[in-house]
């Protein structure tokens, strides 16, 4: 079973601060997706990274895929209360008998205080 | 509107009483999957289906069954539910596993 270790599990910060969430694994993934989930709703995709070393930006959010495609990070600059939510990373298996599996990290609950 | 529809949204039932949670998507997606979400554990994949008539186990398949007889539907069946299956369940679909997953709004199951 492939594992994605996501950290930190909880993050409580003030508006305007920067933060980074990490997803780490010993396994290689063909792609890494980041989702955000609001209470009472299903996760919604933020970004997909596919190539090792890839960096994608979405306004104040920066996503990076590790060179070896085993880890990823999400960096938020100048966090705002509207960023509050549960952030999830998900890795798609690189191949083999578990090709269709999608493995999620445990999630990071982010709270941004005004 | 493109969507994944799960039913029911909420269900309280008793141990051993068979139940089915339906999932339907209208995006012509090949890939569908079921997850359970528990505090501190994130989303764990129960079963997935690469396409019609092809299903495979995820990380936590014990106690669950699925079927994929047509592209749009992927029901989750609990033949003999037990209290440890109390959880929030999500169905998702996409064109393929590496493509963005579209999630339903979730089904909260309580098994007493």
CSV table of C-alpha atoms in Angstrom, one decimal:
chain,number,residue,atom,x,y,z
A,1,UNK,CA,0.0,0.0,0.0
A,2,UNK,CA,1.4,3.4,-1.0
A,3,UNK,CA,1.3,6.0,1.7
A,4,UNK,CA,1.2,9.8,1.5
A,5,UNK,CA,2.2,11.5,4.7
A,6,UNK,CA,0.7,15.0,4.8
A,7,UNK,CA,1.9,17.6,7.4
A,8,UNK,CA,1.0,19.5,9.4
A,9,UNK,CA,-2.4,18.0,10.3
A,10,UNK,CA,-3.6,21.3,11.8
A,11,UNK,CA,-2.5,24.8,11.0
A,12,UNK,CA,-3.9,27.9,12.8
A,13,UNK,CA,-2.4,31.2,11.6
A,14,UNK,CA,-3.2,35.0,11.4
A,15,UNK,CA,-4.2,36.7,8.2
A,16,UNK,CA,-1.2,37.8,6.2
A,17,UNK,CA,1.1,35.0,7.3
A,18,UNK,CA,2.7,32.5,4.9
A,19,UNK,CA,2.4,28.7,5.2
A,20,UNK,CA,3.5,25.5,3.6
A,21,UNK,CA,1.9,22.1,3.6
A,22,UNK,CA,3.9,19.0,2.7
A,23,UNK,CA,3.1,15.7,1.2
A,24,UNK,CA,5.7,13.0,1.3
A,25,UNK,CA,6.0,9.4,0.2
A,26,UNK,CA,8.6,6.7,-0.4
A,27,UNK,CA,6.7,5.8,-3.6
A,28,UNK,CA,6.7,7.4,-7.0
A,29,UNK,CA,3.5,8.8,-8.3
A,30,UNK,CA,2.5,9.5,-11.9
A,31,UNK,CA,0.8,12.7,-10.8
A,32,UNK,CA,-0.1,14.6,-7.7
A,33,UNK,CA,-3.3,16.4,-7.2
A,34,UNK,CA,-4.2,19.0,-4.5
A,35,UNK,CA,-7.8,19.4,-3.4
A,36,UNK,CA,-9.6,21.8,-1.0
A,37,UNK,CA,-12.7,20.7,0.9
A,38,UNK,CA,-15.3,22.8,2.6
A,39,UNK,CA,-17.6,21.4,5.4
A,40,UNK,CA,-20.5,19.5,4.0
A,41,UNK,CA,-19.1,19.3,0.5
A,42,UNK,CA,-16.8,17.0,-1.6
A,43,UNK,CA,-13.2,18.0,-2.3
A,44,UNK,CA,-12.6,20.3,-5.2
A,45,UNK,CA,-9.5,20.2,-7.3
A,46,UNK,CA,-7.0,23.0,-7.0
A,47,UNK,CA,-4.2,21.8,-9.3
A,48,UNK,CA,-2.5,18.7,-10.8
A,49,UNK,CA,1.2,18.4,-11.1
A,50,UNK,CA,2.7,15.8,-13.4
A,51,UNK,CA,6.3,16.4,-14.2
A,52,UNK,CA,9.1,16.1,-11.6
A,53,UNK,CA,10.2,19.5,-10.5
A,54,UNK,CA,7.1,21.1,-11.8
A,55,UNK,CA,5.9,24.3,-10.2
A,56,UNK,CA,2.4,25.7,-10.7
A,57,UNK,CA,0.9,28.9,-9.3
A,58,UNK,CA,-2.7,29.7,-8.6
A,59,UNK,CA,-2.9,33.3,-7.4
A,60,UNK,CA,-1.3,33.2,-3.9
A,61,UNK,CA,-0.9,29.4,-4.0
A,62,UNK,CA,2.2,27.8,-5.3
A,63,UNK,CA,2.4,24.0,-5.8
A,64,UNK,CA,5.6,22.1,-6.4
A,65,UNK,CA,6.2,18.4,-7.4
A,66,UNK,CA,9.4,16.9,-6.2
A,67,UNK,CA,12.1,16.0,-8.8
A,68,UNK,CA,11.6,12.3,-8.0
A,69,UNK,CA,7.8,12.6,-8.0
A,70,UNK,CA,7.6,11.3,-4.4
A,71,UNK,CA,6.7,14.5,-2.7
A,72,UNK,CA,4.9,17.8,-3.1
A,73,UNK,CA,4.3,21.0,-1.3
A,74,UNK,CA,1.6,23.7,-1.2
A,75,UNK,CA,2.7,27.2,-0.2
A,76,UNK,CA,0.2,30.0,0.5
A,77,UNK,CA,1.4,33.6,0.6
A,78,UNK,CA,-0.3,36.2,2.7
A,79,UNK,CA,-3.1,33.8,3.8
A,80,UNK,CA,-6.6,35.2,4.0
A,81,UNK,CA,-9.6,34.0,6.0
A,82,UNK,CA,-11.2,32.7,2.8
A,83,UNK,CA,-8.3,30.2,2.6
A,84,UNK,CA,-9.7,28.4,5.6
A,85,UNK,CA,-10.5,24.8,4.8
A,86,UNK,CA,-9.2,21.2,4.6
A,87,UNK,CA,-6.4,20.7,2.1
A,88,UNK,CA,-5.8,17.3,0.7
A,89,UNK,CA,-3.0,15.9,-1.6
A,90,UNK,CA,-3.6,12.8,-3.7
A,91,UNK,CA,-1.2,10.7,-5.7
A,92,UNK,CA,-2.0,8.5,-8.7
A,93,UNK,CA,0.0,5.3,-8.8
A,94,UNK,CA,2.7,5.2,-11.3
A,95,UNK,CA,1.8,1.8,-12.7
A,96,UNK,CA,1.8,-1.9,-12.0
A,97,UNK,CA,-1.0,-3.9,-10.6
A,98,UNK,CA,-2.4,-0.9,-8.7
A,99,UNK,CA,-2.5,1.5,-11.6
A,100,UNK,CA,-6.0,2.8,-10.9
A,101,UNK,CA,-5.4,3.6,-7.3
A,102,UNK,CA,-5.5,7.1,-5.9
A,103,UNK,CA,-3.9,7.6,-2.5
A,104,UNK,CA,-4.8,10.6,-0.4
A,105,UNK,CA,-2.9,12.2,2.4
A,106,UNK,CA,-4.5,12.6,5.8
A,107,UNK,CA,-5.3,16.3,5.1
A,108,UNK,CA,-4.4,19.6,6.7
A,109,UNK,CA,-7.0,21.7,8.4
A,110,UNK,CA,-6.1,25.3,7.9
A,111,UNK,CA,-7.7,28.1,9.9
A,112,UNK,CA,-6.8,31.7,9.0
A,113,UNK,CA,-7.9,34.2,11.7
A,114,UNK,CA,-8.7,37.8,10.7
B,1,UNK,CA,-24.8,20.7,-15.3
B,2,UNK,CA,-21.9,18.3,-14.9
B,3,UNK,CA,-22.2,16.5,-11.6
B,4,UNK,CA,-21.8,13.4,-9.5
B,5,UNK,CA,-25.0,12.5,-7.6
B,6,UNK,CA,-25.0,10.4,-4.5
B,7,UNK,CA,-28.1,9.1,-2.7
B,8,UNK,CA,-29.0,9.1,0.0
B,9,UNK,CA,-27.1,12.0,1.6
B,10,UNK,CA,-27.8,10.8,5.1
B,11,UNK,CA,-28.7,7.4,6.4
B,12,UNK,CA,-29.1,5.9,9.9
B,13,UNK,CA,-29.5,2.2,10.0
B,14,UNK,CA,-28.8,-0.9,12.1
B,15,UNK,CA,-26.2,-3.6,12.0
B,16,UNK,CA,-26.7,-6.3,9.4
B,17,UNK,CA,-29.4,-4.5,7.3
B,18,UNK,CA,-28.2,-4.5,3.7
B,19,UNK,CA,-27.9,-1.1,2.1
B,20,UNK,CA,-26.9,0.5,-1.2
B,21,UNK,CA,-25.5,3.9,-1.8
B,22,UNK,CA,-26.1,5.0,-5.4
B,23,UNK,CA,-23.7,7.1,-7.4
B,24,UNK,CA,-24.4,8.5,-10.9
B,25,UNK,CA,-22.3,10.8,-13.1
B,26,UNK,CA,-23.4,12.6,-16.3
B,27,UNK,CA,-19.9,13.5,-17.7
B,28,UNK,CA,-19.3,10.2,-19.6
B,29,UNK,CA,-16.3,9.5,-17.3
B,30,UNK,CA,-14.6,6.1,-17.6
B,31,UNK,CA,-13.1,6.1,-14.1
B,32,UNK,CA,-15.2,6.0,-10.9
B,33,UNK,CA,-14.3,5.3,-7.3
B,34,UNK,CA,-15.6,5.3,-3.8
B,35,UNK,CA,-13.9,6.7,-0.7
B,36,UNK,CA,-14.6,6.9,3.0
B,37,UNK,CA,-13.5,9.9,5.1
B,38,UNK,CA,-12.8,9.6,8.8
B,39,UNK,CA,-11.2,12.2,11.1
B,40,UNK,CA,-7.4,12.2,10.9
B,41,UNK,CA,-7.3,9.5,8.2
B,42,UNK,CA,-8.1,11.6,5.1
B,43,UNK,CA,-9.9,9.9,2.2
B,44,UNK,CA,-9.3,6.2,1.8
B,45,UNK,CA,-10.2,4.5,-1.4
B,46,UNK,CA,-12.6,1.6,-1.1
B,47,UNK,CA,-13.0,0.4,-4.7
B,48,UNK,CA,-12.4,1.9,-8.1
B,49,UNK,CA,-13.5,1.1,-11.6
B,50,UNK,CA,-11.3,1.9,-14.7
B,51,UNK,CA,-14.3,1.3,-17.0
B,52,UNK,CA,-17.5,-0.7,-17.4
B,53,UNK,CA,-17.3,-4.2,-16.0
B,54,UNK,CA,-13.8,-3.6,-14.6
B,55,UNK,CA,-13.5,-3.0,-10.8
B,56,UNK,CA,-10.7,-3.4,-8.4
B,57,UNK,CA,-10.0,-3.1,-4.7
B,58,UNK,CA,-8.7,0.1,-3.1
B,59,UNK,CA,-7.1,0.3,0.3
B,60,UNK,CA,-10.1,-0.6,2.5
B,61,UNK,CA,-12.4,-2.9,0.5
B,62,UNK,CA,-13.4,-5.2,3.4
B,63,UNK,CA,-17.2,-5.2,4.0
B,64,UNK,CA,-18.1,-3.5,0.7
B,65,UNK,CA,-19.1,-4.5,-2.8
B,66,UNK,CA,-19.5,-2.6,-6.0
B,67,UNK,CA,-20.7,-3.1,-9.5
B,68,UNK,CA,-20.2,-1.2,-12.8
B,69,UNK,CA,-22.8,-2.5,-15.2
B,70,UNK,CA,-23.1,0.8,-17.1
B,71,UNK,CA,-20.7,3.7,-17.4
B,72,UNK,CA,-22.7,6.3,-15.5
B,73,UNK,CA,-23.5,4.3,-12.3
B,74,UNK,CA,-21.3,2.9,-9.6
B,75,UNK,CA,-23.3,1.7,-6.6
B,76,UNK,CA,-21.7,0.9,-3.2
B,77,UNK,CA,-23.2,-2.1,-1.4
B,78,UNK,CA,-22.9,-2.9,2.2
B,79,UNK,CA,-24.2,-6.5,2.5
B,80,UNK,CA,-24.0,-6.6,6.3
B,81,UNK,CA,-23.2,-3.2,7.7
B,82,UNK,CA,-21.3,-2.9,11.0
B,83,UNK,CA,-20.7,0.1,13.3
B,84,UNK,CA,-17.1,0.4,12.1
B,85,UNK,CA,-18.5,1.4,8.7
B,86,UNK,CA,-20.0,4.5,10.1
B,87,UNK,CA,-18.4,7.2,8.1
B,88,UNK,CA,-18.7,9.9,5.4
B,89,UNK,CA,-18.6,8.4,2.0
B,90,UNK,CA,-17.7,10.0,-1.3
B,91,UNK,CA,-18.1,8.9,-4.9
B,92,UNK,CA,-15.9,10.5,-7.6
B,93,UNK,CA,-15.4,10.2,-11.3
B,94,UNK,CA,-13.0,11.3,-14.0
B,95,UNK,CA,-11.9,10.5,-17.5
B,96,UNK,CA,-8.9,8.6,-16.0
B,97,UNK,CA,-7.2,8.2,-12.7
B,98,UNK,CA,-4.7,11.0,-13.3
B,99,UNK,CA,-7.4,13.4,-14.4
B,100,UNK,CA,-9.2,15.7,-11.9
B,101,UNK,CA,-11.6,13.8,-9.8
B,102,UNK,CA,-15.2,15.2,-9.6
B,103,UNK,CA,-16.7,14.4,-6.2
B,104,UNK,CA,-20.3,14.0,-5.1
B,105,UNK,CA,-21.5,15.8,-2.0
B,106,UNK,CA,-21.1,12.8,0.2
B,107,UNK,CA,-23.2,10.3,2.1
B,108,UNK,CA,-23.1,10.3,5.9
B,109,UNK,CA,-23.8,6.7,7.1
B,110,UNK,CA,-24.5,5.9,10.7
B,111,UNK,CA,-24.7,2.2,11.6
B,112,UNK,CA,-26.0,1.5,15.1
